[in-house]
Amino acid sequence: MRQLLAIASMAAMIAVPFSVQAQAQSPFAKPEDAVKYRQSAFSILGTHTGRVGAVVKGDKPYDKAAVEADVAVMETMSKLPWSAFPAGSDLPNSKAKPEIWKEQDKFKAAAEKMQGEVSKLSTAAKSGDLNAIKTAFGAVGQSCKACHDNYRNK
Ligand code: HEC
C-alpha cells in the first residue's frame, strides 16, 4: 500500500495538466500504454470510491481515518487519467467514446467538475462529519456518472 501510494504521488507529480497535454505530444510511447494507464487509474479510483460508498450506505462502520485514507487516494487518482487521452487512443479494448476527442472542452470540464467534487469530499472527510461526507459523496457520484453517460461506452 505504501509503495502504491509512493508510485501514485510520483505519477501525480509528473502528470501534465490536461490543457497542456491536448496540444503537446503524448507522454506515452504507444496509444496502448495510455489506455492501460488511464484504465488503471480509473480502476483504483473506483475501488476507493466503492469503499467510501460502503460507509455512506451504512454497509461498513464509519472510521474517520479509513475514510480519509480512501479519499486521499481518490484525490490523487482523480488527477491522473487526463494526461492519458492522446488522440488516436480510442482503441478497441477501450471504452472511451470518440466524442472525447471531438468535445475536448466539455470532456475537460467534466474532469474538472469531478476533481472539484472529490476535493470537497476531502474537506468533509477531514471534518469527520458523516452527514457532510454523505452529501459530498453524492455529488462525486453524480460527477462520475455524468461523464460516463456521455463519454464511456457501456
Ligand atoms: C471526465 C470523464 C470521466 C469522469 C469524471 C470519470 N470517469 Fe471513469 N471513465 C471515463 C472513461 C472515458 C472511461 C473508459 C476508459 C477506457 O476504457 O479507456 C472510464 C472508466 C472507468 C472505470 C473502468 C476502469 C477499467 O477497469 O477499465 C472505472 C471503475 C471508473 N471509470 C470509475 C470512475 C469513478 C469512480 C469516477 C468518479 C469518482 C469516474 N470514473 C469519473 C471517464 C470519466
PDB file of C-alpha atoms and ligand atoms in Angstrom:
ATOM      1  CA  MET A   1       0.000   0.000   0.000  1.00  0.00           C
ATOM      2  CA  ARG A   2       2.764   2.397   0.968  1.00  0.00           C
ATOM      3  CA  GLN A   3       4.546   1.525  -2.254  1.00  0.00           C
ATOM      4  CA  LEU A   4       1.383   2.066  -4.277  1.00  0.00           C
ATOM      5  CA  LEU A   5       0.922   5.493  -2.703  1.00  0.00           C
ATOM      6  CA  ALA A   6       4.516   6.377  -3.462  1.00  0.00           C
ATOM      7  CA  ILE A   7       4.004   5.424  -7.098  1.00  0.00           C
ATOM      8  CA  ALA A   8       0.718   7.325  -7.165  1.00  0.00           C
ATOM      9  CA  SER A   9       2.246  10.503  -5.792  1.00  0.00           C
ATOM     10  CA  MET A  10       5.158  10.257  -8.220  1.00  0.00           C
ATOM     11  CA  ALA A  11       2.705   9.859 -11.042  1.00  0.00           C
ATOM     12  CA  ALA A  12       0.781  12.895  -9.772  1.00  0.00           C
ATOM     13  CA  MET A  13       3.926  14.981  -9.881  1.00  0.00           C
ATOM     14  CA  ILE A  14       4.754  14.048 -13.466  1.00  0.00           C
ATOM     15  CA  ALA A  15       1.168  14.199 -14.747  1.00  0.00           C
ATOM     16  CA  VAL A  16       0.785  17.099 -17.180  1.00  0.00           C
ATOM     17  CA  PRO A  17      -2.308  19.288 -16.941  1.00  0.00           C
ATOM     18  CA  PHE A  18      -4.941  18.299 -19.449  1.00  0.00           C
ATOM     19  CA  SER A  19      -4.876  21.566 -21.395  1.00  0.00           C
ATOM     20  CA  VAL A  20      -1.138  21.332 -21.925  1.00  0.00           C
ATOM     21  CA  GLN A  21      -1.449  17.690 -22.870  1.00  0.00           C
ATOM     22  CA  ALA A  22      -4.095  18.380 -25.516  1.00  0.00           C
ATOM     23  CA  GLN A  23      -1.624  20.341 -27.625  1.00  0.00           C
ATOM     24  CA  ALA A  24       1.625  18.726 -26.558  1.00  0.00           C
ATOM     25  CA  GLN A  25       2.956  15.363 -27.607  1.00  0.00           C
ATOM     26  CA  SER A  26       1.654  12.338 -25.751  1.00  0.00           C
ATOM     27  CA  PRO A  27       3.839  11.315 -22.804  1.00  0.00           C
ATOM     28  CA  PHE A  28       3.128   7.699 -23.779  1.00  0.00           C
ATOM     29  CA  ALA A  29       5.211   5.800 -26.324  1.00  0.00           C
ATOM     30  CA  LYS A  30       2.186   3.870 -27.640  1.00  0.00           C
ATOM     31  CA  PRO A  31      -1.583   4.559 -27.510  1.00  0.00           C
ATOM     32  CA  GLU A  32      -1.996   1.119 -25.818  1.00  0.00           C
ATOM     33  CA  ASP A  33       0.144   2.378 -22.929  1.00  0.00           C
ATOM     34  CA  ALA A  34      -2.126   5.390 -22.469  1.00  0.00           C
ATOM     35  CA  VAL A  35      -5.222   3.150 -22.411  1.00  0.00           C
ATOM     36  CA  LYS A  36      -3.642   0.871 -19.811  1.00  0.00           C
ATOM     37  CA  TYR A  37      -2.580   3.830 -17.671  1.00  0.00           C
ATOM     38  CA  ARG A  38      -5.956   5.575 -17.633  1.00  0.00           C
ATOM     39  CA  GLN A  39      -7.870   2.321 -17.057  1.00  0.00           C
ATOM     40  CA  SER A  40      -5.548   1.528 -14.129  1.00  0.00           C
ATOM     41  CA  ALA A  41      -6.052   4.974 -12.595  1.00  0.00           C
ATOM     42  CA  PHE A  42      -9.850   4.737 -13.031  1.00  0.00           C
ATOM     43  CA  SER A  43      -9.823   1.229 -11.577  1.00  0.00           C
ATOM     44  CA  ILE A  44      -8.035   2.353  -8.390  1.00  0.00           C
ATOM     45  CA  LEU A  45     -10.293   5.424  -8.253  1.00  0.00           C
ATOM     46  CA  GLY A  46     -13.303   3.099  -8.497  1.00  0.00           C
ATOM     47  CA  THR A  47     -12.038   0.762  -5.774  1.00  0.00           C
ATOM     48  CA  HIS A  48     -11.569   3.539  -3.221  1.00  0.00           C
ATOM     49  CA  THR A  49     -14.809   5.271  -4.233  1.00  0.00           C
ATOM     50  CA  GLY A  50     -16.537   1.939  -3.592  1.00  0.00           C
ATOM     51  CA  ARG A  51     -15.001   1.698  -0.115  1.00  0.00           C
ATOM     52  CA  VAL A  52     -16.264   5.142   0.843  1.00  0.00           C
ATOM     53  CA  GLY A  53     -19.595   4.281  -0.772  1.00  0.00           C
ATOM     54  CA  ALA A  54     -19.972   1.269   1.524  1.00  0.00           C
ATOM     55  CA  VAL A  55     -19.586   3.554   4.557  1.00  0.00           C
ATOM     56  CA  VAL A  56     -22.028   6.093   3.097  1.00  0.00           C
ATOM     57  CA  LYS A  57     -24.594   3.327   2.527  1.00  0.00           C
ATOM     58  CA  GLY A  58     -24.089   2.015   6.050  1.00  0.00           C
ATOM     59  CA  ASP A  59     -22.693  -1.337   4.905  1.00  0.00           C
ATOM     60  CA  LYS A  60     -19.430  -0.601   6.705  1.00  0.00           C
ATOM     61  CA  PRO A  61     -18.969   1.233  10.040  1.00  0.00           C
ATOM     62  CA  TYR A  62     -17.663   4.791   9.807  1.00  0.00           C
ATOM     63  CA  ASP A  63     -13.962   5.062  10.651  1.00  0.00           C
ATOM     64  CA  LYS A  64     -12.674   8.599  10.160  1.00  0.00           C
ATOM     65  CA  ALA A  65      -9.049   7.639   9.464  1.00  0.00           C
ATOM     66  CA  ALA A  66     -10.009   4.911   6.976  1.00  0.00           C
ATOM     67  CA  VAL A  67     -12.332   7.236   5.046  1.00  0.00           C
ATOM     68  CA  GLU A  68      -9.691   9.962   4.988  1.00  0.00           C
ATOM     69  CA  ALA A  69      -7.138   7.495   3.611  1.00  0.00           C
ATOM     70  CA  ASP A  70      -9.538   6.286   0.900  1.00  0.00           C
ATOM     71  CA  VAL A  71     -10.437   9.838  -0.084  1.00  0.00           C
ATOM     72  CA  ALA A  72      -6.738  10.777  -0.251  1.00  0.00           C
ATOM     73  CA  VAL A  73      -6.200   8.006  -2.807  1.00  0.00           C
ATOM     74  CA  MET A  74      -9.309   9.162  -4.699  1.00  0.00           C
ATOM     75  CA  GLU A  75      -7.950  12.697  -4.798  1.00  0.00           C
ATOM     76  CA  THR A  76      -4.635  11.573  -6.253  1.00  0.00           C
ATOM     77  CA  MET A  77      -6.303   9.237  -8.760  1.00  0.00           C
ATOM     78  CA  SER A  78      -8.779  11.928  -9.820  1.00  0.00           C
ATOM     79  CA  LYS A  79      -5.853  13.874 -11.292  1.00  0.00           C
ATOM     80  CA  LEU A  80      -4.184  11.081 -13.232  1.00  0.00           C
ATOM     81  CA  PRO A  81      -6.303   9.838 -16.161  1.00  0.00           C
ATOM     82  CA  TRP A  82      -6.410  13.122 -18.081  1.00  0.00           C
ATOM     83  CA  SER A  83      -2.879  13.079 -19.473  1.00  0.00           C
ATOM     84  CA  ALA A  84      -3.656   9.632 -20.860  1.00  0.00           C
ATOM     85  CA  PHE A  85      -6.189  10.515 -23.572  1.00  0.00           C
ATOM     86  CA  PRO A  86      -3.901  11.245 -26.536  1.00  0.00           C
ATOM     87  CA  ALA A  87      -5.537  11.466 -29.955  1.00  0.00           C
ATOM     88  CA  GLY A  88      -5.717   8.019 -31.553  1.00  0.00           C
ATOM     89  CA  SER A  89      -6.162   6.148 -28.263  1.00  0.00           C
ATOM     90  CA  ASP A  90      -9.801   5.163 -28.852  1.00  0.00           C
ATOM     91  CA  LEU A  91      -8.663   1.563 -29.295  1.00  0.00           C
ATOM     92  CA  PRO A  92     -10.976  -1.484 -29.393  1.00  0.00           C
ATOM     93  CA  ASN A  93     -10.106  -2.507 -25.809  1.00  0.00           C
ATOM     94  CA  SER A  94     -11.023   0.968 -24.567  1.00  0.00           C
ATOM     95  CA  LYS A  95     -14.498   2.098 -23.575  1.00  0.00           C
ATOM     96  CA  ALA A  96     -13.658   5.724 -24.302  1.00  0.00           C
ATOM     97  CA  LYS A  97     -16.120   7.201 -26.803  1.00  0.00           C
ATOM     98  CA  PRO A  98     -14.729   9.062 -29.842  1.00  0.00           C
ATOM     99  CA  GLU A  99     -16.738  12.128 -28.691  1.00  0.00           C
ATOM    100  CA  ILE A 100     -13.965  12.750 -26.133  1.00  0.00           C
ATOM    101  CA  TRP A 101     -11.669  13.930 -28.920  1.00  0.00           C
ATOM    102  CA  LYS A 102     -14.420  15.951 -30.638  1.00  0.00           C
ATOM    103  CA  GLU A 103     -15.564  17.722 -27.471  1.00  0.00           C
ATOM    104  CA  GLN A 104     -12.280  18.285 -25.625  1.00  0.00           C
ATOM    105  CA  ASP A 105     -13.575  21.349 -23.747  1.00  0.00           C
ATOM    106  CA  LYS A 106     -16.674  19.580 -22.464  1.00  0.00           C
ATOM    107  CA  PHE A 107     -14.695  16.479 -21.532  1.00  0.00           C
ATOM    108  CA  LYS A 108     -12.153  18.612 -19.699  1.00  0.00           C
ATOM    109  CA  ALA A 109     -14.934  20.461 -17.865  1.00  0.00           C
ATOM    110  CA  ALA A 110     -16.418  17.122 -16.739  1.00  0.00           C
ATOM    111  CA  ALA A 111     -12.991  16.022 -15.476  1.00  0.00           C
ATOM    112  CA  GLU A 112     -12.537  19.277 -13.569  1.00  0.00           C
ATOM    113  CA  LYS A 113     -16.039  19.066 -12.111  1.00  0.00           C
ATOM    114  CA  MET A 114     -15.255  15.613 -10.686  1.00  0.00           C
ATOM    115  CA  GLN A 115     -11.895  16.746  -9.278  1.00  0.00           C
ATOM    116  CA  GLY A 116     -13.637  19.678  -7.581  1.00  0.00           C
ATOM    117  CA  GLU A 117     -16.246  17.395  -6.010  1.00  0.00           C
ATOM    118  CA  VAL A 118     -13.546  14.991  -4.773  1.00  0.00           C
ATOM    119  CA  SER A 119     -11.721  17.926  -3.254  1.00  0.00           C
ATOM    120  CA  LYS A 120     -14.920  18.908  -1.379  1.00  0.00           C
ATOM    121  CA  LEU A 121     -15.246  15.296  -0.230  1.00  0.00           C
ATOM    122  CA  SER A 122     -11.710  15.536   1.116  1.00  0.00           C
ATOM    123  CA  THR A 123     -12.668  18.583   3.211  1.00  0.00           C
ATOM    124  CA  ALA A 124     -15.725  16.705   4.509  1.00  0.00           C
ATOM    125  CA  ALA A 125     -13.638  13.597   5.308  1.00  0.00           C
ATOM    126  CA  LYS A 126     -11.203  15.696   7.341  1.00  0.00           C
ATOM    127  CA  SER A 127     -14.078  17.350   9.256  1.00  0.00           C
ATOM    128  CA  GLY A 128     -15.263  13.957  10.486  1.00  0.00           C
ATOM    129  CA  ASP A 129     -18.895  14.897   9.840  1.00  0.00           C
ATOM    130  CA  LEU A 130     -20.531  11.813   8.324  1.00  0.00           C
ATOM    131  CA  ASN A 131     -23.525  13.782   7.033  1.00  0.00           C
ATOM    132  CA  ALA A 132     -21.207  16.180   5.197  1.00  0.00           C
ATOM    133  CA  ILE A 133     -19.357  13.137   3.791  1.00  0.00           C
ATOM    134  CA  LYS A 134     -22.644  11.675   2.549  1.00  0.00           C
ATOM    135  CA  THR A 135     -23.641  14.902   0.796  1.00  0.00           C
ATOM    136  CA  ALA A 136     -20.220  15.374  -0.802  1.00  0.00           C
ATOM    137  CA  PHE A 137     -20.065  11.721  -1.824  1.00  0.00           C
ATOM    138  CA  GLY A 138     -23.401  12.026  -3.622  1.00  0.00           C
ATOM    139  CA  ALA A 139     -22.056  14.928  -5.673  1.00  0.00           C
ATOM    140  CA  VAL A 140     -18.907  12.949  -6.511  1.00  0.00           C
ATOM    141  CA  GLY A 141     -21.009  10.021  -7.717  1.00  0.00           C
ATOM    142  CA  GLN A 142     -23.081  12.296  -9.923  1.00  0.00           C
ATOM    143  CA  SER A 143     -19.945  13.790 -11.454  1.00  0.00           C
ATOM    144  CA  CYS A 144     -18.609  10.301 -12.289  1.00  0.00           C
ATOM    145  CA  LYS A 145     -21.932   9.280 -13.803  1.00  0.00           C
ATOM    146  CA  ALA A 146     -22.318  12.469 -15.849  1.00  0.00           C
ATOM    147  CA  CYS A 147     -19.048  11.820 -17.656  1.00  0.00           C
ATOM    148  CA  HIS A 148     -19.629   8.090 -18.046  1.00  0.00           C
ATOM    149  CA  ASP A 149     -23.084   8.722 -19.549  1.00  0.00           C
ATOM    150  CA  ASN A 150     -21.581  10.988 -22.208  1.00  0.00           C
ATOM    151  CA  TYR A 151     -18.104   9.625 -22.797  1.00  0.00           C
ATOM    152  CA  ARG A 152     -17.859   5.965 -21.803  1.00  0.00           C
ATOM    153  CA  ASN A 153     -19.292   3.016 -23.697  1.00  0.00           C
ATOM    154  CA  LYS A 154     -21.303   0.528 -21.686  1.00  0.00           C
TER     155      LYS A 154
HETATM  156  C1  HEC B   1     -14.405  13.279 -17.492  1.00  0.00           C
HETATM  157  C2  HEC B   1     -14.828  11.920 -17.638  1.00  0.00           C
HETATM  158  C3  HEC B   1     -14.829  10.927 -16.518  1.00  0.00           C
HETATM  159  C4  HEC B   1     -15.045  11.152 -15.178  1.00  0.00           C
HETATM  160  C5  HEC B   1     -15.356  12.455 -14.466  1.00  0.00           C
HETATM  161  C6  HEC B   1     -14.945   9.863 -14.545  1.00  0.00           C
HETATM  162  N1  HEC B   1     -14.690   8.886 -15.459  1.00  0.00           N
HETATM  163 FE1  HEC B   1     -14.492   6.915 -15.086  1.00  0.00          FE
HETATM  164  N2  HEC B   1     -14.058   6.585 -17.037  1.00  0.00           N
HETATM  165  C7  HEC B   1     -14.090   7.533 -18.035  1.00  0.00           C
HETATM  166  C8  HEC B   1     -13.743   6.920 -19.302  1.00  0.00           C
HETATM  167  C9  HEC B   1     -13.678   7.622 -20.647  1.00  0.00           C
HETATM  168  C10 HEC B   1     -13.504   5.567 -19.041  1.00  0.00           C
HETATM  169  C11 HEC B   1     -13.094   4.478 -20.054  1.00  0.00           C
HETATM  170  C12 HEC B   1     -11.559   4.421 -20.160  1.00  0.00           C
HETATM  171  C13 HEC B   1     -11.080   3.435 -21.201  1.00  0.00           C
HETATM  172  O1  HEC B   1     -11.597   2.285 -21.242  1.00  0.00           O
HETATM  173  O2  HEC B   1     -10.192   3.800 -21.980  1.00  0.00           O
HETATM  174  C14 HEC B   1     -13.714   5.393 -17.597  1.00  0.00           C
HETATM  175  C15 HEC B   1     -13.576   4.177 -16.935  1.00  0.00           C
HETATM  176  C16 HEC B   1     -13.811   3.973 -15.598  1.00  0.00           C
HETATM  177  C17 HEC B   1     -13.695   2.704 -14.915  1.00  0.00           C
HETATM  178  C18 HEC B   1     -13.296   1.375 -15.547  1.00  0.00           C
HETATM  179  C19 HEC B   1     -11.770   1.224 -15.479  1.00  0.00           C
HETATM  180  C20 HEC B   1     -11.274  -0.093 -16.089  1.00  0.00           C
HETATM  181  O3  HEC B   1     -11.022  -1.026 -15.306  1.00  0.00           O
HETATM  182  O4  HEC B   1     -11.154  -0.182 -17.322  1.00  0.00           O
HETATM  183  C21 HEC B   1     -13.995   2.925 -13.593  1.00  0.00           C
HETATM  184  C22 HEC B   1     -14.012   1.900 -12.467  1.00  0.00           C
HETATM  185  C23 HEC B   1     -14.286   4.334 -13.462  1.00  0.00           C
HETATM  186  N3  HEC B   1     -14.166   4.945 -14.677  1.00  0.00           N
HETATM  187  C24 HEC B   1     -14.620   4.940 -12.268  1.00  0.00           C
HETATM  188  C25 HEC B   1     -14.850   6.301 -12.121  1.00  0.00           C
HETATM  189  C26 HEC B   1     -15.194   6.936 -10.864  1.00  0.00           C
HETATM  190  C27 HEC B   1     -15.401   6.212  -9.551  1.00  0.00           C
HETATM  191  C28 HEC B   1     -15.330   8.261 -11.125  1.00  0.00           C
HETATM  192  C29 HEC B   1     -15.682   9.373 -10.183  1.00  0.00           C
HETATM  193  C30 HEC B   1     -15.027   9.443  -8.902  1.00  0.00           C
HETATM  194  C31 HEC B   1     -15.053   8.448 -12.549  1.00  0.00           C
HETATM  195  N4  HEC B   1     -14.769   7.246 -13.110  1.00  0.00           N
HETATM  196  C32 HEC B   1     -15.095   9.671 -13.172  1.00  0.00           C
HETATM  197  C33 HEC B   1     -14.385   8.857 -17.892  1.00  0.00           C
HETATM  198  C34 HEC B   1     -14.622   9.503 -16.684  1.00  0.00           C
END
